[in-house]
């Protein structure tokens, strides 16, 4: 057992520790109670002011919206096609309908082929059974032709029947038991979907600064600020905006810029591509300010939030397909294909259609601000899609940006000729002639 030394002059009291004797109102000097209460009130008021200031920063909205609610509702309803697609696909049985439609297609095709083949064979036998050569020829033709026609008809009927069964029968069954219960379940599904989208949007807006910095964005340097800030202020003045979002710089070398709900970001790759020329920079900043003012990013967040369960499932499915091979990959595809179909062939096309319309409007924002030449320089330089499309479906249907040539056409000035090739287009590569030092005999 160790013995704890006690400092000299310290008298250790026996027994358990006693409760400290706090000063009471009767022992405090006159006025001390009021001063303490005032100090507590001031501290509470300071905390409240800081909280309100933080909330205002977190929900800083573009000019022209009376409050955050109007800003959110405007953004949520901006892409109506994408919103309806997300609602139906995620909350109203679309994956089940697609699954049953696929099963109906296979079963209907098999049944139709067998029925068509047997029916065609019987028909041929009854027509020309007494003519040897013609009978066998017609018998074979009707057997094959009837099977093919039956297969096509059976596949179409089976797919449509299975799809409608999966989409409507669960709701009709509930409504048949109790119409009010069916209406209540429908409204509950709708309410949960909208709540999911709203919470995801609030999260995206509040955490935006942190998320952008985690992804590589940073504050601009003094020199970058000196270059870009005057351009942003001039663009805002031309567009009638009384305030602008904070600027962030991304050191990514890809030539790009984007608008978020409370920030705009410019890649270093974009600045380098145009050698820090103010005109294309002004054109793209006007484009992004139009996205910010129109609440396009709020729209994207809300739609993704409404479809969040389906998008999460889709991400898991694509991840599993990437890490598996052979039989395991086939099993994953066989069990998850309805989710992949719903996202790639229903939700994403509808959302992309609204996004492409927003891109055209953002281009017109640059024209309105007097930077037609700047936005033309940007679109002319980058002939490829901004989406990194990998195939025709991605390029034409799923792309969030329209083809740049059509965007250039939409911002042409009336009465001005724009012949090809564009002066600001990418340089044509020099032809390379490959020669050999070997001389043939």
Short mmCIF file of C-alpha atoms in Angstrom, two decimals:
data_model
loop_
_atom_site.label_atom_id
_atom_site.label_comp_id
_atom_site.label_asym_id
_atom_site.label_seq_id
_atom_site.Cartn_x
_atom_site.Cartn_y
_atom_site.Cartn_z
CA UNK A 1 0.00 0.00 0.00
CA UNK A 2 1.42 3.34 -1.02
CA UNK A 3 1.22 6.33 1.29
CA UNK A 4 0.05 9.56 -0.38
CA UNK A 5 2.08 12.55 0.87
CA UNK A 6 0.15 15.62 1.97
CA UNK A 7 1.64 19.06 1.27
CA UNK A 8 2.81 20.95 4.31
CA UNK A 9 0.18 23.19 5.80
CA UNK A 10 -2.66 21.21 4.21
CA UNK A 11 -5.07 19.69 6.73
CA UNK A 12 -6.89 16.76 5.16
CA UNK A 13 -10.37 16.51 6.61
CA UNK A 14 -11.52 13.01 7.57
CA UNK A 15 -14.62 11.45 6.00
CA UNK A 16 -16.22 11.79 2.61
CA UNK A 17 -15.83 15.01 0.56
CA UNK A 18 -18.30 17.67 1.47
CA UNK A 19 -20.48 19.68 -0.91
CA UNK A 20 -18.89 23.05 -1.66
CA UNK A 21 -20.52 26.00 -0.04
CA UNK A 22 -21.75 28.18 -2.95
CA UNK A 23 -22.48 31.85 -2.28
CA UNK A 24 -26.16 32.66 -1.86
CA UNK A 25 -28.08 35.79 -2.61
CA UNK A 26 -27.82 36.87 1.02
CA UNK A 27 -24.01 36.63 1.00
CA UNK A 28 -23.44 38.44 -2.33
CA UNK A 29 -22.84 42.17 -2.46
CA UNK A 30 -25.82 44.31 -3.50
CA UNK A 31 -26.42 44.25 -7.27
CA UNK A 32 -24.39 41.10 -7.89
CA UNK A 33 -27.48 38.97 -8.56
CA UNK A 34 -28.74 41.35 -11.23
CA UNK A 35 -25.32 41.58 -12.84
CA UNK A 36 -25.02 37.78 -12.96
CA UNK A 37 -28.49 37.47 -14.47
CA UNK A 38 -27.67 40.12 -17.07
CA UNK A 39 -24.43 38.32 -17.94
CA UNK A 40 -26.30 35.04 -18.42
CA UNK A 41 -28.91 36.76 -20.56
CA UNK A 42 -26.23 38.40 -22.69
CA UNK A 43 -24.46 35.07 -23.17
CA UNK A 44 -27.73 33.37 -24.17
CA UNK A 45 -28.54 36.21 -26.57
CA UNK A 46 -25.06 35.91 -28.08
CA UNK A 47 -25.47 32.19 -28.62
CA UNK A 48 -28.86 32.80 -30.23
CA UNK A 49 -27.42 35.46 -32.53
CA UNK A 50 -24.60 33.15 -33.58
CA UNK A 51 -27.09 30.35 -34.22
CA UNK A 52 -29.29 32.61 -36.36
CA UNK A 53 -26.26 33.89 -38.27
CA UNK A 54 -25.13 30.32 -38.91
CA UNK A 55 -28.59 29.34 -40.14
CA UNK A 56 -28.69 32.37 -42.42
CA UNK A 57 -25.32 31.41 -43.88
CA UNK A 58 -26.41 27.80 -44.27
CA UNK A 59 -29.57 28.84 -46.16
CA UNK A 60 -28.30 31.86 -48.05
CA UNK A 61 -30.67 32.09 -51.01
CA UNK A 62 -30.36 33.92 -54.31
CA UNK A 63 -32.04 37.34 -54.62
CA UNK A 64 -35.66 37.39 -55.70
CA UNK A 65 -36.99 34.76 -53.27
CA UNK A 66 -38.97 36.09 -50.31
CA UNK A 67 -37.86 33.32 -48.00
CA UNK A 68 -36.25 29.90 -47.92
CA UNK A 69 -39.60 28.16 -48.37
CA UNK A 70 -40.26 29.91 -51.70
CA UNK A 71 -36.70 29.14 -52.81
CA UNK A 72 -37.10 25.44 -51.98
CA UNK A 73 -40.53 25.06 -53.58
CA UNK A 74 -39.39 26.83 -56.75
CA UNK A 75 -36.43 24.49 -57.07
CA UNK A 76 -38.40 21.37 -56.19
CA UNK A 77 -40.97 21.99 -58.95
CA UNK A 78 -38.48 23.16 -61.57
CA UNK A 79 -37.96 19.74 -63.20
CA UNK A 80 -41.46 18.26 -63.06
CA UNK A 81 -40.74 15.34 -65.40
CA UNK A 82 -37.78 14.23 -63.33
CA UNK A 83 -39.78 14.55 -60.10
CA UNK A 84 -42.69 12.47 -61.40
CA UNK A 85 -40.29 9.82 -62.66
CA UNK A 86 -38.52 9.63 -59.29
CA UNK A 87 -41.85 9.35 -57.43
CA UNK A 88 -43.26 6.58 -59.61
CA UNK A 89 -40.06 4.58 -59.85
CA UNK A 90 -39.21 4.64 -56.15
CA UNK A 91 -42.48 4.71 -54.28
CA UNK A 92 -45.14 3.14 -56.53
CA UNK A 93 -43.94 -0.38 -57.33
CA UNK A 94 -42.12 0.27 -60.60
CA UNK A 95 -39.25 -2.22 -59.93
CA UNK A 96 -41.83 -4.91 -59.11
CA UNK A 97 -43.78 -4.02 -62.26
CA UNK A 98 -40.61 -4.24 -64.35
CA UNK A 99 -39.75 -7.62 -62.81
CA UNK A 100 -43.21 -9.05 -63.50
CA UNK A 101 -43.17 -7.50 -66.96
CA UNK A 102 -39.91 -9.31 -67.70
CA UNK A 103 -41.28 -12.60 -66.44
CA UNK A 104 -44.46 -12.05 -68.45
CA UNK A 105 -42.40 -11.37 -71.56
CA UNK A 106 -40.51 -14.65 -71.25
CA UNK A 107 -43.55 -16.77 -70.36
CA UNK A 108 -45.72 -15.08 -72.99
CA UNK A 109 -43.06 -15.55 -75.68
CA UNK A 110 -42.72 -19.28 -74.94
CA UNK A 111 -46.47 -19.83 -74.80
CA UNK A 112 -47.02 -17.76 -77.94
CA UNK A 113 -44.35 -19.63 -79.89
CA UNK A 114 -45.71 -23.04 -78.94
CA UNK A 115 -49.29 -22.03 -79.58
CA UNK A 116 -48.50 -20.29 -82.87
CA UNK A 117 -46.43 -23.20 -84.14
CA UNK A 118 -49.07 -25.81 -83.31
CA UNK A 119 -51.87 -23.66 -84.67
CA UNK A 120 -50.00 -22.97 -87.93
CA UNK A 121 -49.22 -26.67 -88.39
CA UNK A 122 -52.86 -27.68 -87.89
CA UNK A 123 -54.01 -24.99 -90.31
CA UNK A 124 -51.59 -26.18 -93.01
CA UNK A 125 -52.73 -29.81 -92.59
CA UNK A 126 -56.37 -28.88 -93.00
CA UNK A 127 -55.79 -26.76 -96.15
CA UNK A 128 -53.68 -28.83 -98.53
CA UNK A 129 -53.33 -32.24 -96.95
CA UNK A 130 -53.76 -34.09 -100.32
CA UNK A 131 -50.96 -32.29 -102.26
CA UNK A 132 -47.65 -33.91 -101.26
CA UNK A 133 -44.99 -31.27 -102.05
CA UNK A 134 -47.10 -28.19 -101.48
CA UNK A 135 -48.53 -29.64 -98.29
CA UNK A 136 -45.12 -30.24 -96.69
CA UNK A 137 -43.81 -26.81 -97.82
CA UNK A 138 -46.83 -24.98 -96.46
CA UNK A 139 -46.76 -27.09 -93.33
CA UNK A 140 -43.14 -26.06 -92.61
CA UNK A 141 -43.79 -22.38 -93.44
CA UNK A 142 -46.88 -22.17 -91.21
CA UNK A 143 -45.08 -24.00 -88.44
CA UNK A 144 -42.19 -21.52 -88.41
CA UNK A 145 -44.20 -18.40 -89.28
CA UNK A 146 -46.91 -19.16 -86.75
CA UNK A 147 -44.30 -19.75 -84.09
CA UNK A 148 -42.58 -16.43 -84.76
CA UNK A 149 -45.81 -14.46 -84.87
CA UNK A 150 -47.02 -16.20 -81.72
CA UNK A 151 -43.71 -15.47 -79.99
CA UNK A 152 -43.94 -11.74 -80.78
CA UNK A 153 -47.58 -11.47 -79.81
CA UNK A 154 -47.13 -13.52 -76.65
CA UNK A 155 -44.09 -11.51 -75.59
CA UNK A 156 -45.93 -8.20 -76.05
CA UNK A 157 -49.07 -9.34 -74.24
CA UNK A 158 -47.11 -11.02 -71.44
CA UNK A 159 -44.83 -8.05 -70.87
CA UNK A 160 -47.71 -5.55 -70.82
CA UNK A 161 -49.87 -7.76 -68.63
CA UNK A 162 -47.11 -8.47 -66.12
CA UNK A 163 -46.12 -4.81 -65.95
CA UNK A 164 -49.68 -3.56 -65.33
CA UNK A 165 -50.27 -6.36 -62.82
CA UNK A 166 -47.23 -5.36 -60.78
CA UNK A 167 -47.97 -1.64 -61.02
CA UNK A 168 -51.72 -1.55 -60.36
CA UNK A 169 -52.88 -4.73 -58.66
CA UNK A 170 -51.39 -3.98 -55.20
CA UNK A 171 -53.20 -0.64 -55.12
CA UNK A 172 -56.42 -2.06 -56.53
CA UNK A 173 -56.36 -4.85 -53.96
CA UNK A 174 -56.03 -2.36 -51.10
CA UNK A 175 -58.71 -0.12 -52.59
CA UNK A 176 -61.07 -3.09 -53.02
CA UNK A 177 -60.89 -3.83 -49.29
CA UNK A 178 -61.33 -0.20 -48.29
CA UNK A 179 -61.24 2.76 -50.71
CA UNK A 180 -60.34 5.15 -47.90
CA UNK A 181 -57.52 2.88 -46.80
CA UNK A 182 -56.18 2.88 -50.36
CA UNK A 183 -56.30 6.67 -50.54
CA UNK A 184 -54.64 6.91 -47.15
CA UNK A 185 -51.81 4.59 -48.18
CA UNK A 186 -51.30 6.53 -51.40
CA UNK A 187 -51.08 9.85 -49.54
CA UNK A 188 -48.76 8.30 -46.95
CA UNK A 189 -46.41 7.09 -49.69
CA UNK A 190 -46.48 10.53 -51.28
CA UNK A 191 -45.80 12.26 -47.95
CA UNK A 192 -42.86 9.99 -47.10
CA UNK A 193 -41.38 10.51 -50.57
CA UNK A 194 -41.60 14.31 -50.31
CA UNK A 195 -40.23 14.25 -46.76
CA UNK A 196 -37.29 12.12 -47.90
CA UNK A 197 -36.58 14.57 -50.72
CA UNK A 198 -36.88 17.58 -48.41
CA UNK A 199 -34.54 16.18 -45.76
CA UNK A 200 -31.96 15.25 -48.39
CA UNK A 201 -32.19 18.76 -49.86
CA UNK A 202 -31.73 20.39 -46.44
CA UNK A 203 -28.73 18.17 -45.81
CA UNK A 204 -27.23 19.04 -49.19
CA UNK A 205 -27.68 22.78 -48.65
CA UNK A 206 -26.37 22.87 -45.09
CA UNK A 207 -23.37 20.57 -45.68
CA UNK A 208 -22.50 21.96 -49.08
CA UNK A 209 -19.42 23.96 -48.09
CA UNK A 210 -17.95 21.04 -46.18
CA UNK A 211 -18.74 18.56 -48.97
CA UNK A 212 -17.16 20.76 -51.63
CA UNK A 213 -14.01 21.19 -49.59
CA UNK A 214 -13.80 17.45 -48.96
CA UNK A 215 -14.02 16.95 -52.74
CA UNK A 216 -11.08 19.30 -53.31
CA UNK A 217 -12.51 22.83 -53.55
CA UNK A 218 -10.73 25.64 -51.71
CA UNK A 219 -10.95 29.37 -51.24
CA UNK A 220 -9.37 31.43 -54.03
CA UNK A 221 -5.93 32.90 -53.53
CA UNK A 222 -5.37 36.65 -53.47
CA UNK A 223 -4.41 36.69 -57.16
CA UNK A 224 -7.35 34.50 -58.17
CA UNK A 225 -9.66 36.69 -56.14
CA UNK A 226 -8.29 39.82 -57.82
CA UNK A 227 -8.91 38.30 -61.26
CA UNK A 228 -12.32 36.68 -60.78
CA UNK A 229 -14.12 38.87 -58.22
CA UNK A 230 -14.48 41.91 -60.52
CA UNK A 231 -15.82 39.62 -63.26
CA UNK A 232 -18.40 38.09 -60.91
CA UNK A 233 -19.54 41.51 -59.69
CA UNK A 234 -19.84 42.84 -63.25
CA UNK A 235 -21.80 39.76 -64.33
CA UNK A 236 -24.13 40.11 -61.35
CA UNK A 237 -24.71 43.79 -62.13
CA UNK A 238 -25.53 43.01 -65.76
CA UNK A 239 -27.95 40.27 -64.67
CA UNK A 240 -29.64 42.39 -62.01
CA UNK A 241 -28.44 40.29 -59.07
CA UNK A 242 -28.02 42.14 -55.78
CA UNK A 243 -25.82 39.41 -54.28
CA UNK A 244 -23.56 36.62 -55.50
CA UNK A 245 -22.56 33.25 -54.01
CA UNK A 246 -19.06 32.68 -52.62
CA UNK A 247 -16.43 31.59 -55.10
CA UNK A 248 -14.42 28.37 -54.71
CA UNK A 249 -11.51 27.08 -56.77
CA UNK A 250 -10.98 23.41 -57.58
CA UNK A 251 -7.43 22.43 -58.55
CA UNK A 252 -8.77 19.74 -60.87
CA UNK A 253 -7.18 20.10 -64.31
CA UNK A 254 -10.43 19.26 -66.12
CA UNK A 255 -11.77 22.43 -67.81
CA UNK A 256 -15.04 22.86 -65.94
CA UNK A 257 -17.08 25.14 -63.70
CA UNK A 258 -20.28 24.44 -61.78
CA UNK A 259 -22.92 26.06 -59.61
CA UNK A 260 -24.08 24.61 -56.30
CA UNK A 261 -26.90 25.84 -54.08
CA UNK A 262 -24.75 28.40 -52.23
CA UNK A 263 -21.42 28.46 -54.13
CA UNK A 264 -19.97 28.59 -57.59
CA UNK A 265 -16.72 26.79 -58.35
CA UNK A 266 -14.21 27.18 -61.17
CA UNK A 267 -11.60 24.54 -61.97
CA UNK A 268 -7.99 25.52 -62.45
CA UNK A 269 -8.17 23.51 -65.66
CA UNK A 270 -10.71 25.98 -67.07
CA UNK A 271 -8.52 28.98 -66.24
CA UNK A 272 -5.48 27.33 -67.80
CA UNK A 273 -7.40 26.24 -70.91
CA UNK A 274 -8.28 29.83 -71.81
CA UNK A 275 -5.06 31.35 -70.48
CA UNK A 276 -7.03 33.38 -67.90
CA UNK A 277 -8.93 35.24 -70.65
CA UNK A 278 -11.73 37.29 -68.95
CA UNK A 279 -14.30 36.89 -71.76
CA UNK A 280 -14.84 33.09 -71.68
CA UNK A 281 -14.57 33.24 -67.90
CA UNK A 282 -17.32 35.87 -67.80
CA UNK A 283 -19.47 33.79 -70.14
CA UNK A 284 -19.25 30.68 -68.01
CA UNK A 285 -19.75 32.64 -64.76
CA UNK A 286 -22.96 34.16 -66.16
CA UNK A 287 -24.03 30.64 -67.12
CA UNK A 288 -23.42 29.35 -63.58
CA UNK A 289 -25.04 32.39 -61.94
CA UNK A 290 -28.17 31.65 -63.98
CA UNK A 291 -28.19 28.07 -62.65
CA UNK A 292 -27.77 29.44 -59.12
CA UNK A 293 -30.52 32.05 -59.54
CA UNK A 294 -32.95 29.51 -61.04
CA UNK A 295 -32.44 27.01 -58.15
CA UNK A 296 -31.42 24.25 -60.57
CA UNK A 297 -29.21 22.58 -57.97
CA UNK A 298 -32.11 22.55 -55.49
CA UNK A 299 -34.10 20.70 -58.15
CA UNK A 300 -31.36 18.09 -58.63
CA UNK A 301 -31.01 17.57 -54.87
CA UNK A 302 -34.74 17.15 -54.33
CA UNK A 303 -35.20 14.66 -57.16
CA UNK A 304 -32.24 12.62 -55.97
CA UNK A 305 -33.64 12.73 -52.42
CA UNK A 306 -37.05 11.51 -53.56
CA UNK A 307 -35.40 8.63 -55.43
CA UNK A 308 -32.77 8.08 -52.74
CA UNK A 309 -33.76 4.47 -51.83
CA UNK A 310 -33.66 3.48 -55.47
CA UNK A 311 -30.39 5.35 -56.14
CA UNK A 312 -28.73 3.68 -53.15
CA UNK A 313 -29.87 0.29 -54.40
CA UNK A 314 -28.59 1.16 -57.87
CA UNK A 315 -25.17 2.14 -56.50
CA UNK A 316 -24.94 -1.13 -54.57
CA UNK A 317 -25.93 -3.10 -57.68
CA UNK A 318 -23.37 -1.38 -59.91
CA UNK A 319 -20.68 -1.88 -57.26
CA UNK A 320 -21.48 -5.59 -57.05
CA UNK A 321 -21.34 -5.88 -60.84
CA UNK A 322 -17.90 -4.24 -60.84
CA UNK A 323 -16.35 -6.51 -58.22
CA UNK A 324 -17.83 -9.81 -59.44
CA UNK A 325 -16.98 -11.94 -62.45
CA UNK A 326 -18.41 -14.97 -64.24
CA UNK A 327 -21.22 -16.85 -62.54
CA UNK A 328 -21.38 -14.48 -59.56
CA UNK A 329 -21.79 -11.48 -61.87
CA UNK A 330 -24.53 -13.29 -63.80
CA UNK A 331 -26.40 -14.02 -60.56
CA UNK A 332 -26.10 -10.36 -59.49
CA UNK A 333 -27.40 -9.21 -62.87
CA UNK A 334 -30.25 -11.72 -62.76
CA UNK A 335 -31.42 -10.54 -59.33
CA UNK A 336 -30.90 -6.78 -59.69
CA UNK A 337 -31.80 -6.01 -63.31
CA UNK A 338 -35.21 -4.42 -62.48
CA UNK A 339 -33.45 -1.74 -60.38
CA UNK A 340 -30.89 -1.08 -63.13
CA UNK A 341 -33.66 -0.79 -65.72
CA UNK A 342 -35.73 1.60 -63.58
CA UNK A 343 -32.83 3.99 -63.05
CA UNK A 344 -31.17 3.92 -66.48
CA UNK A 345 -34.29 3.72 -68.64
CA UNK A 346 -36.87 5.64 -66.64
CA UNK A 347 -35.58 7.95 -63.88
CA UNK A 348 -32.39 9.21 -65.49
CA UNK A 349 -33.88 9.96 -68.94
CA UNK A 350 -36.72 12.00 -67.42
CA UNK A 351 -34.33 13.90 -65.15
CA UNK A 352 -31.88 14.50 -68.01
CA UNK A 353 -34.61 16.03 -70.18
CA UNK A 354 -35.26 18.71 -67.56
CA UNK A 355 -31.53 19.26 -67.00
CA UNK A 356 -30.95 19.86 -70.71
CA UNK A 357 -33.69 22.50 -70.76
CA UNK A 358 -32.00 24.21 -67.80
CA UNK A 359 -28.69 24.26 -69.72
CA UNK A 360 -30.27 26.10 -72.64
CA UNK A 361 -31.72 28.66 -70.22
CA UNK A 362 -28.35 29.12 -68.51
CA UNK A 363 -26.74 29.79 -71.90
CA UNK A 364 -29.35 32.46 -72.55
CA UNK A 365 -28.39 34.03 -69.20
CA UNK A 366 -24.87 34.59 -70.54
CA UNK A 367 -26.33 36.10 -73.73
CA UNK A 368 -28.61 38.38 -71.70
CA UNK A 369 -25.59 39.64 -69.74
CA UNK A 370 -23.78 40.56 -72.96
CA UNK A 371 -21.31 37.68 -72.98
CA UNK A 372 -22.54 35.82 -76.06
CA UNK A 373 -19.00 35.67 -77.42
CA UNK A 374 -17.64 34.32 -74.14
CA UNK A 375 -20.09 31.43 -73.87
CA UNK A 376 -19.61 30.70 -77.60
CA UNK A 377 -15.86 30.44 -77.05
CA UNK A 378 -16.42 27.88 -74.30
CA UNK A 379 -18.93 25.77 -76.25
CA UNK A 380 -16.83 25.91 -79.41
CA UNK A 381 -13.68 24.81 -77.65
CA UNK A 382 -15.29 21.78 -76.01
CA UNK A 383 -17.03 19.80 -78.72
CA UNK A 384 -17.30 16.68 -76.60
CA UNK A 385 -20.06 16.16 -74.06
CA UNK A 386 -19.47 17.51 -70.56
CA UNK A 387 -21.02 14.31 -69.21
CA UNK A 388 -18.30 11.88 -70.27
CA UNK A 389 -20.84 9.78 -72.16
CA UNK A 390 -19.64 6.30 -73.03
CA UNK A 391 -22.18 5.27 -75.68
CA UNK A 392 -25.10 6.47 -77.78
CA UNK A 393 -27.70 6.00 -75.04
CA UNK A 394 -25.65 7.97 -72.55
CA UNK A 395 -24.92 10.68 -75.11
CA UNK A 396 -28.43 11.19 -76.46
CA UNK A 397 -30.75 10.24 -73.60
CA UNK A 398 -28.95 10.30 -70.25
CA UNK A 399 -26.71 13.34 -70.83
CA UNK A 400 -27.51 16.26 -68.53
CA UNK A 401 -26.05 18.68 -71.12
CA UNK A 402 -27.34 19.02 -74.69
CA UNK A 403 -24.93 18.64 -77.63
CA UNK A 404 -22.71 21.69 -77.81
CA UNK A 405 -23.46 22.27 -81.48
CA UNK A 406 -27.18 22.64 -80.68
CA UNK A 407 -26.35 24.95 -77.78
CA UNK A 408 -24.29 27.10 -80.13
CA UNK A 409 -27.22 27.21 -82.53
CA UNK A 410 -29.57 28.33 -79.74
CA UNK A 411 -27.43 31.37 -78.86
CA UNK A 412 -26.77 32.57 -82.41
CA UNK A 413 -27.43 36.23 -82.99
CA UNK A 414 -30.13 36.91 -85.55
CA UNK A 415 -28.75 38.00 -88.91
CA UNK A 416 -25.18 36.88 -88.17
CA UNK A 417 -23.58 34.04 -90.13
CA UNK A 418 -21.60 31.45 -88.19
CA UNK A 419 -19.75 29.29 -90.73
CA UNK A 420 -17.76 26.19 -89.92
CA UNK A 421 -15.08 25.74 -88.80
CA UNK A 422 -15.30 28.09 -85.84
CA UNK A 423 -12.40 30.42 -85.26
CA UNK A 424 -12.37 29.49 -81.57
CA UNK A 425 -12.60 25.76 -82.21
CA UNK A 426 -9.89 23.32 -81.20
CA UNK A 427 -6.88 23.20 -83.43
CA UNK A 428 -6.93 20.60 -86.17
CA UNK A 429 -4.26 17.96 -85.49
CA UNK A 430 -1.44 17.87 -88.01
CA UNK A 431 -1.37 14.76 -90.20
CA UNK A 432 1.25 12.24 -89.22
CA UNK A 433 2.96 10.25 -91.98
CA UNK A 434 4.53 6.99 -90.86
CA UNK A 435 7.49 5.90 -92.92
CA UNK A 436 9.78 2.94 -92.70
CA UNK A 437 13.51 2.75 -93.07
CA UNK A 438 13.25 -0.73 -94.53
CA UNK A 439 13.44 -0.93 -98.30
CA UNK A 440 11.56 -3.73 -99.93
CA UNK A 441 13.45 -5.95 -102.33
#
